[in-house]
């Protein structure tokens, strides 16, 4: 049973269907990436998983538990968390306060978890009293990821966690993502950079025009003419 199992998801905005019949699953201890051209529906899919958008067809299961119609605010405590592409921290609150808010999504005392998280995010540990708005863009993304991890999720969905970051900080964020995969969490990442996706992930899904066009283990996907797929050309025959 995969940690996350989605079958035949169709969703969009109002009557506009953006993604059609997307099936995708993700396992604990692996990194799965979604890549694809701008406007392919990657963020739409991510938003549908966490109840920001509703499915028109299909099902979403976390640990075999159907969350397809669950209210969005209950989804984190059922094991699925999402870090959006933009505006993912409370800029006027401190690092510590941002993390505490992450803990509100699950019942009980979260101080032990907060300390655990700070141990695994050294950059944040040094800055617990700092306003999130005064962190660098990369540190803000790490804080958003750390906050999502406060509930010990089964699945974390990250939408372009390294967009706009320097290559050096992109390495920092990806190292952190690789650490998360080893802590009993399934990691699903929307990634703009195909090279990065191929380097860091176990499974790759390529979305094109709202469909899951091609997917498989990274080594298999790397054999395809990805440039042609991204440019919307028919794939060249394999030589
Ligand atoms: N709030 C919205 N209302 C209506 N249409 C939207 C909305 N957000 C996105 N869309 C449309 O949905 C389609 C898919 O957008 P989406 O943001 O899911 O793509 P994406 O693959 O994440 O692209 P990018 O790589 O640019 O982030 C686009 O045609 C976009 O114009
Ligand atoms: Mg997007």
PDB file of N, CA and C and ligand atoms in Angstrom, residues 13 18 36-44 47 85 160 192, ligand 1:
ATOM      1  N   UNK A  13     -10.503  24.659 -12.245  1.00  0.00           N
ATOM      2  CA  UNK A  13     -11.038  25.863 -11.617  1.00  0.00           C
ATOM      3  C   UNK A  13     -12.432  26.097 -12.172  1.00  0.00           C
ATOM      4  N   UNK A  18      -8.518  21.301 -15.759  1.00  0.00           N
ATOM      5  CA  UNK A  18      -7.094  21.560 -16.017  1.00  0.00           C
ATOM      6  C   UNK A  18      -6.302  20.254 -16.046  1.00  0.00           C
ATOM      7  N   UNK A  36       7.403  19.185 -15.744  1.00  0.00           N
ATOM      8  CA  UNK A  36       6.564  19.455 -16.907  1.00  0.00           C
ATOM      9  C   UNK A  36       6.584  20.927 -17.241  1.00  0.00           C
ATOM     10  N   UNK A  37       6.169  21.253 -18.453  1.00  0.00           N
ATOM     11  CA  UNK A  37       6.207  22.648 -18.885  1.00  0.00           C
ATOM     12  C   UNK A  37       5.328  23.553 -18.031  1.00  0.00           C
ATOM     13  N   UNK A  38       5.554  24.845 -18.115  1.00  0.00           N
ATOM     14  CA  UNK A  38       4.700  25.823 -17.427  1.00  0.00           C
ATOM     15  C   UNK A  38       3.252  25.604 -17.842  1.00  0.00           C
ATOM     16  N   UNK A  39       2.378  25.662 -16.850  1.00  0.00           N
ATOM     17  CA  UNK A  39       0.957  25.536 -17.146  1.00  0.00           C
ATOM     18  C   UNK A  39       0.475  24.109 -17.358  1.00  0.00           C
ATOM     19  N   UNK A  40       1.350  23.128 -17.109  1.00  0.00           N
ATOM     20  CA  UNK A  40       0.965  21.729 -17.347  1.00  0.00           C
ATOM     21  C   UNK A  40      -0.039  21.208 -16.326  1.00  0.00           C
ATOM     22  N   UNK A  41      -0.157  21.913 -15.191  1.00  0.00           N
ATOM     23  CA  UNK A  41      -1.109  21.471 -14.179  1.00  0.00           C
ATOM     24  C   UNK A  41      -0.470  20.891 -12.931  1.00  0.00           C
ATOM     25  N   UNK A  42       0.821  21.105 -12.770  1.00  0.00           N
ATOM     26  CA  UNK A  42       1.531  20.527 -11.621  1.00  0.00           C
ATOM     27  C   UNK A  42       1.017  21.110 -10.302  1.00  0.00           C
ATOM     28  N   UNK A  43       0.933  22.441 -10.249  1.00  0.00           N
ATOM     29  CA  UNK A  43       0.442  23.060  -9.005  1.00  0.00           C
ATOM     30  C   UNK A  43      -1.042  22.768  -8.810  1.00  0.00           C
ATOM     31  N   UNK A  44      -1.781  22.692  -9.886  1.00  0.00           N
ATOM     32  CA  UNK A  44      -3.209  22.356  -9.777  1.00  0.00           C
ATOM     33  C   UNK A  44      -3.372  20.980  -9.131  1.00  0.00           C
ATOM     34  N   UNK A  47      -2.531  21.233  -5.408  1.00  0.00           N
ATOM     35  CA  UNK A  47      -3.601  21.898  -4.652  1.00  0.00           C
ATOM     36  C   UNK A  47      -4.825  20.993  -4.497  1.00  0.00           C
ATOM     37  N   UNK A  85       4.080  27.053  -3.496  1.00  0.00           N
ATOM     38  CA  UNK A  85       5.177  27.622  -4.278  1.00  0.00           C
ATOM     39  C   UNK A  85       5.581  28.996  -3.717  1.00  0.00           C
ATOM     40  N   UNK A 160       7.830  23.358  -6.019  1.00  0.00           N
ATOM     41  CA  UNK A 160       9.015  24.132  -6.437  1.00  0.00           C
ATOM     42  C   UNK A 160       9.770  24.751  -5.263  1.00  0.00           C
ATOM     43  N   UNK A 192      10.984  22.390 -11.234  1.00  0.00           N
ATOM     44  CA  UNK A 192      11.109  23.052 -12.540  1.00  0.00           C
ATOM     45  C   UNK A 192      12.302  22.495 -13.325  1.00  0.00           C
TER      46      UNK A 192
HETATM   47  N1  LIG B   1      -6.558  30.321  -9.920  1.00  0.00           N
HETATM   48  C1  LIG B   1      -6.706  29.942 -11.201  1.00  0.00           C
HETATM   49  N2  LIG B   1      -7.857  30.167 -11.871  1.00  0.00           N
HETATM   50  C2  LIG B   1      -8.003  29.777 -13.153  1.00  0.00           C
HETATM   51  N3  LIG B   1      -7.062  29.116 -13.856  1.00  0.00           N
HETATM   52  C3  LIG B   1      -5.894  28.870 -13.247  1.00  0.00           C
HETATM   53  C4  LIG B   1      -5.648  29.263 -11.892  1.00  0.00           C
HETATM   54  N4  LIG B   1      -4.396  28.878 -11.554  1.00  0.00           N
HETATM   55  C5  LIG B   1      -3.876  28.268 -12.645  1.00  0.00           C
HETATM   56  N5  LIG B   1      -4.784  28.273 -13.651  1.00  0.00           N
HETATM   57  C6  LIG B   1      -4.580  27.688 -14.984  1.00  0.00           C
HETATM   58  O1  LIG B   1      -4.371  26.293 -14.857  1.00  0.00           O
HETATM   59  C7  LIG B   1      -3.381  25.845 -15.771  1.00  0.00           C
HETATM   60  C8  LIG B   1      -2.335  25.050 -15.027  1.00  0.00           C
HETATM   61  O2  LIG B   1      -1.707  25.901 -14.078  1.00  0.00           O
HETATM   62  P1  LIG B   1      -0.737  25.330 -12.958  1.00  0.00           P
HETATM   63  O3  LIG B   1      -0.408  26.470 -12.081  1.00  0.00           O
HETATM   64  O4  LIG B   1      -1.315  24.112 -12.346  1.00  0.00           O
HETATM   65  O5  LIG B   1       0.541  24.902 -13.849  1.00  0.00           O
HETATM   66  P2  LIG B   1       1.996  24.470 -13.395  1.00  0.00           P
HETATM   67  O6  LIG B   1       2.306  23.191 -14.103  1.00  0.00           O
HETATM   68  O7  LIG B   1       2.109  24.478 -11.919  1.00  0.00           O
HETATM   69  O8  LIG B   1       2.884  25.638 -14.041  1.00  0.00           O
HETATM   70  P3  LIG B   1       4.213  26.387 -13.516  1.00  0.00           P
HETATM   71  O9  LIG B   1       5.350  25.513 -13.969  1.00  0.00           O
HETATM   72  O10 LIG B   1       4.196  27.674 -14.249  1.00  0.00           O
HETATM   73  O11 LIG B   1       4.143  26.534 -12.032  1.00  0.00           O
HETATM   74  C9  LIG B   1      -2.837  27.089 -16.470  1.00  0.00           C
HETATM   75  O12 LIG B   1      -3.463  27.156 -17.732  1.00  0.00           O
HETATM   76  C10 LIG B   1      -3.292  28.221 -15.600  1.00  0.00           C
HETATM   77  O13 LIG B   1      -3.547  29.367 -16.370  1.00  0.00           O
END
